[in-house]
Structures are given as structure tokens and as C-alpha cells.
Amino acid sequence: MTTFTATTIADVLDYAAGVLGLRPTHSLVVLPMQDNALGPVLRTDAPGTDVPAQTVADSIIENLSHALADGALFIGFDADPAVVQAVAEAMTKRGLPIHETIHVAGNHYTAFHGTEGEWNPGQTAIGLETAYNRDERDQIPELPTPAGLAAEPALTERARLVRTDHAEAMTEVRGLWATVLAGAEPTPAQIRTLRAAFSLYESRDRLHADTYGAGDGPGWEAIFTGDPGEPVVWGKVEAGEAALRLLVTHADTVEAAHLLALLAHIYWMQGRGTAAGRTADRACESDADNTFARLISHLTNAGKLAPVARDRDRAWSTNRPQ
């Protein structure tokens, strides 16, 4: 595991900002830790004094229920110090000890425990590996230039699927997607077929449900709420993620928005809020009318994790393929 030594509070603040992809303002930020290794970074809007500290603490603990943690760092950005301290104490009572509480106002910070400007004080090795293993998959696929697209064959393939008997077409594209989820690399012709299938809303929803193994279940729509009824086979989901990233590089602007929205949903289901939010925002840039992408963006900006990501027994962070 790659580590760095945090000698000042600034090191911890930079780490939190790097994982979140932004420098928070008017926020409460929690960094769960287990054996000095940092877990997922959680951000929520800083509450006012009229909101009970226990209510805020309960919400934070609920959203961290999937994370293995024996303590946490707690940071208040432009928040009322009394509120920060009260929430920290309430979290400790709920069973999550706060190793350090930090108040940040503008570019100035104060440690509520330990020596100002130092961490703990002294030096503590903090693991950079998070529960979400931030890696190259957090990089949003680059969209192709219009000149690089084979638009006419894709339109022809879309027209073929529309003209084909509905049940027959669904059997064809779901069978093709099943082979991709099993690890097969699609051919150029199959990429065109999948592009066409994901551009049609009904087949797109079914194929995305198939990614989670819920395509034939009576409650397959539940996957879009983040709480599939059946256990998720995360290896298949990761294969679907890789395939969607490939399709994005062949898609036109509107197609890409649909595919990026599905990618954002996968990241949201995995609990990778930063990647989900950035990918959803890219989808909205490609197609401002993509309501699914706007929904994922809203959920991640509000700090809302998918229910499956909060369930330690089902979460990607604790059940992903090794």
C-alpha cells in the first residue's frame, strides 16, 4: 500500500480535497479510518444550529454503515465550530471515535485536539488506498470527435433493430450483452449493435438491469433506485463498466450521454461518489435533457449513497472481485 506521512493538518485537507475532487465549503467532511488507513470520504452540507447534532450524526453513521472503521477524522469547512464539536461528540456516542476534529474557515484551520497546525501531534502514516480504490477507472472516457464516428452504419443498425420483431430483437441484444458481461470482447459489428441497443430506451433499461443480474426478475426496475433485491455479482458489473467505457469511445454525442449516465449509475451503486458525480456531469454536458444523468448528479452532490453501497454484506467495496 502506498503511504504518505501527514505532518500537518494541511496534508489531511489536501487528501480530502483530492478524493472529493473539490475544496469543500460550508461542509462537514468525515474520513473513516481503520488501522490508520483512510476509507471513503463523506461530505454533507453543514447544518445550522437549529438542526439537532444527533440527527446529523445519525445520518452520517448510516451513510458510513458499509465502511469498516475504528475511528474517523472530522472536518468542518466554514461551519459553526459549536455545531462541528456537537456532531463530533454525537458520532463518538454512536460508536465512531473521532481521532481529530478540525475547523477550517477560509484558508485558516484550527485543531480542536492536539497542537494547532500539527497532526496528532507528530507523524502518522496514513494509507492512501481507500475503500473505493481510486484508480484509472475514475478517469472519464474521452468523447470521440464527430469526424471519427461511423454514424451511417450505426443508424442502419438502429433501424434494423426497430424493424425486427420486438421479442426477437430483445433476445438478440440481451444474448450479445450476456456474452460481453461474461468477458467476451465485442467485434466492430457487435459494437454497432450494442450502440443501437443502448440508444433505444427499452432495450437500454433491460440491458442495464441485466448488468446487475436483475433483467428477468419481477422487480428489475429496483436497480435504478440503488437497491436491487438480488445479490449483485460485482464481477459482471465491472465487465459491464468496461464495455460501456468502450462504447462511449464509438458513440455520438447523445448516445454518449446515455452511456455516461449508465456509467455514473454503476459508480453510484459501487459507492464511488466522486466518479459518479463527475461522470454524470459529463453526461449532462453532452445532453442537457438527460434526466437520468441529472438525477445521479443531484444524488451525489447531496451526498446520497445507493442503499446497496451502504450494506456491508452487499456493497462493492467489501465484495468486489479480488
Short mmCIF file of C-alpha atoms in Angstrom, two decimals, residues 91-256:
data_model
loop_
_atom_site.label_atom_id
_atom_site.label_comp_id
_atom_site.label_asym_id
_atom_site.label_seq_id
_atom_site.Cartn_x
_atom_site.Cartn_y
_atom_site.Cartn_z
CA MET A 91 -20.76 10.48 16.47
CA THR A 92 -18.47 9.27 19.26
CA LYS A 93 -21.52 8.32 21.32
CA ARG A 94 -22.80 6.35 18.31
CA GLY A 95 -19.61 4.26 18.38
CA LEU A 96 -17.34 6.04 15.88
CA PRO A 97 -14.49 7.63 17.87
CA ILE A 98 -13.22 10.90 16.40
CA HIS A 99 -9.41 10.90 16.37
CA GLU A 100 -9.19 14.54 15.36
CA THR A 101 -11.67 17.37 14.88
CA ILE A 102 -10.61 20.23 12.61
CA HIS A 103 -12.31 23.55 11.93
CA VAL A 104 -11.48 25.30 8.65
CA ALA A 105 -12.51 28.90 7.95
CA GLY A 106 -11.24 30.20 4.62
CA ASN A 107 -7.56 29.30 4.45
CA HIS A 108 -7.15 29.09 8.23
CA TYR A 109 -7.57 25.95 10.31
CA THR A 110 -7.60 25.07 13.98
CA ALA A 111 -7.23 21.65 15.55
CA PHE A 112 -9.70 21.05 18.34
CA HIS A 113 -7.41 18.30 19.64
CA GLY A 114 -3.63 18.36 19.65
CA THR A 115 -1.28 21.18 18.65
CA GLU A 116 -2.53 23.70 16.11
CA GLY A 117 -1.07 23.05 12.66
CA GLU A 118 0.12 19.55 13.51
CA TRP A 119 -1.45 16.15 13.13
CA ASN A 120 -1.94 14.28 16.37
CA PRO A 121 0.75 15.92 17.05
CA GLY A 122 3.78 14.34 15.38
CA GLN A 123 3.71 11.97 12.44
CA THR A 124 1.18 9.31 11.49
CA ALA A 125 1.39 7.10 8.41
CA ILE A 126 -1.96 7.18 6.62
CA GLY A 127 -2.73 4.68 3.86
CA LEU A 128 -3.71 6.28 0.56
CA GLU A 129 -5.63 3.19 -0.52
CA THR A 130 -9.32 3.91 0.07
CA ALA A 131 -12.23 1.53 0.26
CA TYR A 132 -13.05 2.52 -3.30
CA ASN A 133 -9.53 2.02 -4.68
CA ARG A 134 -9.41 5.18 -6.79
CA ASP A 135 -7.61 4.27 -9.98
CA GLU A 136 -7.64 4.86 -13.71
CA ARG A 137 -11.32 3.89 -13.90
CA ASP A 138 -12.14 7.18 -12.19
CA GLN A 139 -10.99 8.92 -15.37
CA ILE A 140 -13.98 9.76 -17.56
CA PRO A 141 -13.70 8.35 -21.10
CA GLU A 142 -12.84 10.94 -23.72
CA LEU A 143 -15.61 11.51 -26.24
CA PRO A 144 -14.69 10.89 -29.89
CA THR A 145 -14.60 13.71 -32.41
CA PRO A 146 -17.54 13.78 -34.87
CA ALA A 147 -15.16 13.06 -37.73
CA GLY A 148 -14.17 9.81 -36.08
CA LEU A 149 -17.68 8.38 -35.89
CA ALA A 150 -19.23 5.85 -38.24
CA ALA A 151 -22.69 7.39 -37.99
CA GLU A 152 -24.35 5.81 -41.01
CA PRO A 153 -23.72 2.14 -40.06
CA ALA A 154 -24.94 2.87 -36.52
CA LEU A 155 -28.15 4.44 -37.80
CA THR A 156 -28.67 1.50 -40.13
CA GLU A 157 -28.23 -0.96 -37.26
CA ARG A 158 -30.66 1.02 -35.10
CA ALA A 159 -33.24 0.92 -37.89
CA ARG A 160 -32.73 -2.86 -38.23
CA LEU A 161 -33.46 -3.41 -34.53
CA VAL A 162 -36.55 -1.22 -34.68
CA ARG A 163 -37.91 -3.15 -37.69
CA THR A 164 -37.18 -6.54 -36.10
CA ASP A 165 -39.87 -8.26 -34.03
CA HIS A 166 -39.56 -6.81 -30.52
CA ALA A 167 -39.12 -10.11 -28.68
CA GLU A 168 -36.62 -11.34 -31.25
CA ALA A 169 -34.60 -8.12 -31.08
CA MET A 170 -34.53 -8.21 -27.27
CA THR A 171 -33.37 -11.82 -27.28
CA GLU A 172 -30.59 -10.92 -29.71
CA VAL A 173 -29.21 -7.90 -27.86
CA ARG A 174 -29.58 -9.40 -24.40
CA GLY A 175 -27.76 -12.52 -25.55
CA LEU A 176 -24.97 -10.39 -27.00
CA TRP A 177 -24.73 -8.33 -23.81
CA ALA A 178 -24.59 -11.54 -21.73
CA THR A 179 -21.50 -12.68 -23.66
CA VAL A 180 -19.87 -9.30 -23.04
CA LEU A 181 -20.66 -9.49 -19.31
CA ALA A 182 -19.05 -12.93 -19.33
CA GLY A 183 -15.82 -11.35 -20.57
CA ALA A 184 -16.02 -11.56 -24.37
CA GLU A 185 -14.61 -8.61 -26.32
CA PRO A 186 -17.19 -7.32 -28.83
CA THR A 187 -16.35 -7.17 -32.52
CA PRO A 188 -16.83 -3.92 -34.51
CA ALA A 189 -20.17 -5.24 -35.80
CA GLN A 190 -21.27 -6.15 -32.27
CA ILE A 191 -20.23 -2.69 -31.03
CA ARG A 192 -22.58 -1.17 -33.62
CA THR A 193 -25.39 -3.45 -32.43
CA LEU A 194 -24.81 -2.53 -28.79
CA ARG A 195 -24.65 1.17 -29.67
CA ALA A 196 -28.02 0.82 -31.35
CA ALA A 197 -29.49 -1.17 -28.46
CA PHE A 198 -28.35 1.34 -25.84
CA SER A 199 -29.81 4.20 -27.88
CA LEU A 200 -33.32 2.68 -27.56
CA TYR A 201 -34.77 3.33 -24.10
CA GLU A 202 -36.50 -0.02 -23.50
CA SER A 203 -33.56 -2.20 -24.50
CA ARG A 204 -31.20 0.18 -22.70
CA ASP A 205 -33.02 -0.26 -19.39
CA ARG A 206 -33.21 -4.04 -19.77
CA LEU A 207 -29.54 -4.36 -20.66
CA HIS A 208 -28.56 -2.23 -17.68
CA ALA A 209 -30.71 -4.39 -15.41
CA ASP A 210 -29.00 -7.46 -16.89
CA THR A 211 -25.67 -5.97 -15.80
CA TYR A 212 -26.81 -6.46 -12.20
CA GLY A 213 -28.38 -9.86 -12.88
CA ALA A 214 -31.89 -8.42 -12.48
CA GLY A 215 -33.08 -8.37 -16.09
CA ASP A 216 -35.64 -11.17 -15.70
CA GLY A 217 -36.72 -10.54 -12.12
CA PRO A 218 -40.17 -9.12 -11.36
CA GLY A 219 -38.64 -6.10 -9.63
CA TRP A 220 -35.85 -5.38 -12.10
CA GLU A 221 -36.69 -1.65 -12.06
CA ALA A 222 -35.47 -1.54 -8.44
CA ILE A 223 -31.86 -1.44 -9.60
CA PHE A 224 -32.43 2.15 -10.70
CA THR A 225 -33.25 3.07 -7.08
CA GLY A 226 -29.92 1.63 -5.95
CA ASP A 227 -31.45 -1.26 -4.03
CA PRO A 228 -31.61 -4.44 -6.16
CA GLY A 229 -33.42 -7.29 -4.48
CA GLU A 230 -30.96 -9.95 -5.64
CA PRO A 231 -27.28 -10.16 -4.63
CA VAL A 232 -25.12 -8.27 -7.13
CA VAL A 233 -22.38 -10.16 -8.98
CA TRP A 234 -19.85 -7.34 -8.99
CA GLY A 235 -17.57 -9.10 -11.46
CA LYS A 236 -20.32 -8.84 -14.10
CA VAL A 237 -20.88 -5.19 -13.20
CA GLU A 238 -17.18 -4.43 -13.69
CA ALA A 239 -17.31 -6.17 -17.09
CA GLY A 240 -20.34 -4.02 -17.97
CA GLU A 241 -18.48 -0.92 -16.84
CA ALA A 242 -15.55 -1.74 -19.13
CA ALA A 243 -17.89 -2.38 -22.07
CA LEU A 244 -19.76 0.91 -21.55
CA ARG A 245 -16.47 2.78 -21.48
CA LEU A 246 -15.57 1.15 -24.79
CA LEU A 247 -18.94 2.04 -26.33
CA VAL A 248 -18.57 5.68 -25.27
CA THR A 249 -15.48 5.99 -27.46
CA HIS A 250 -17.57 4.96 -30.51
CA ALA A 251 -20.75 6.90 -29.71
CA ASP A 252 -22.19 10.15 -30.98
CA THR A 253 -22.97 12.94 -28.51
CA VAL A 254 -26.49 11.87 -27.49
CA GLU A 255 -25.56 8.17 -27.38
CA ALA A 256 -22.56 9.05 -25.23
#
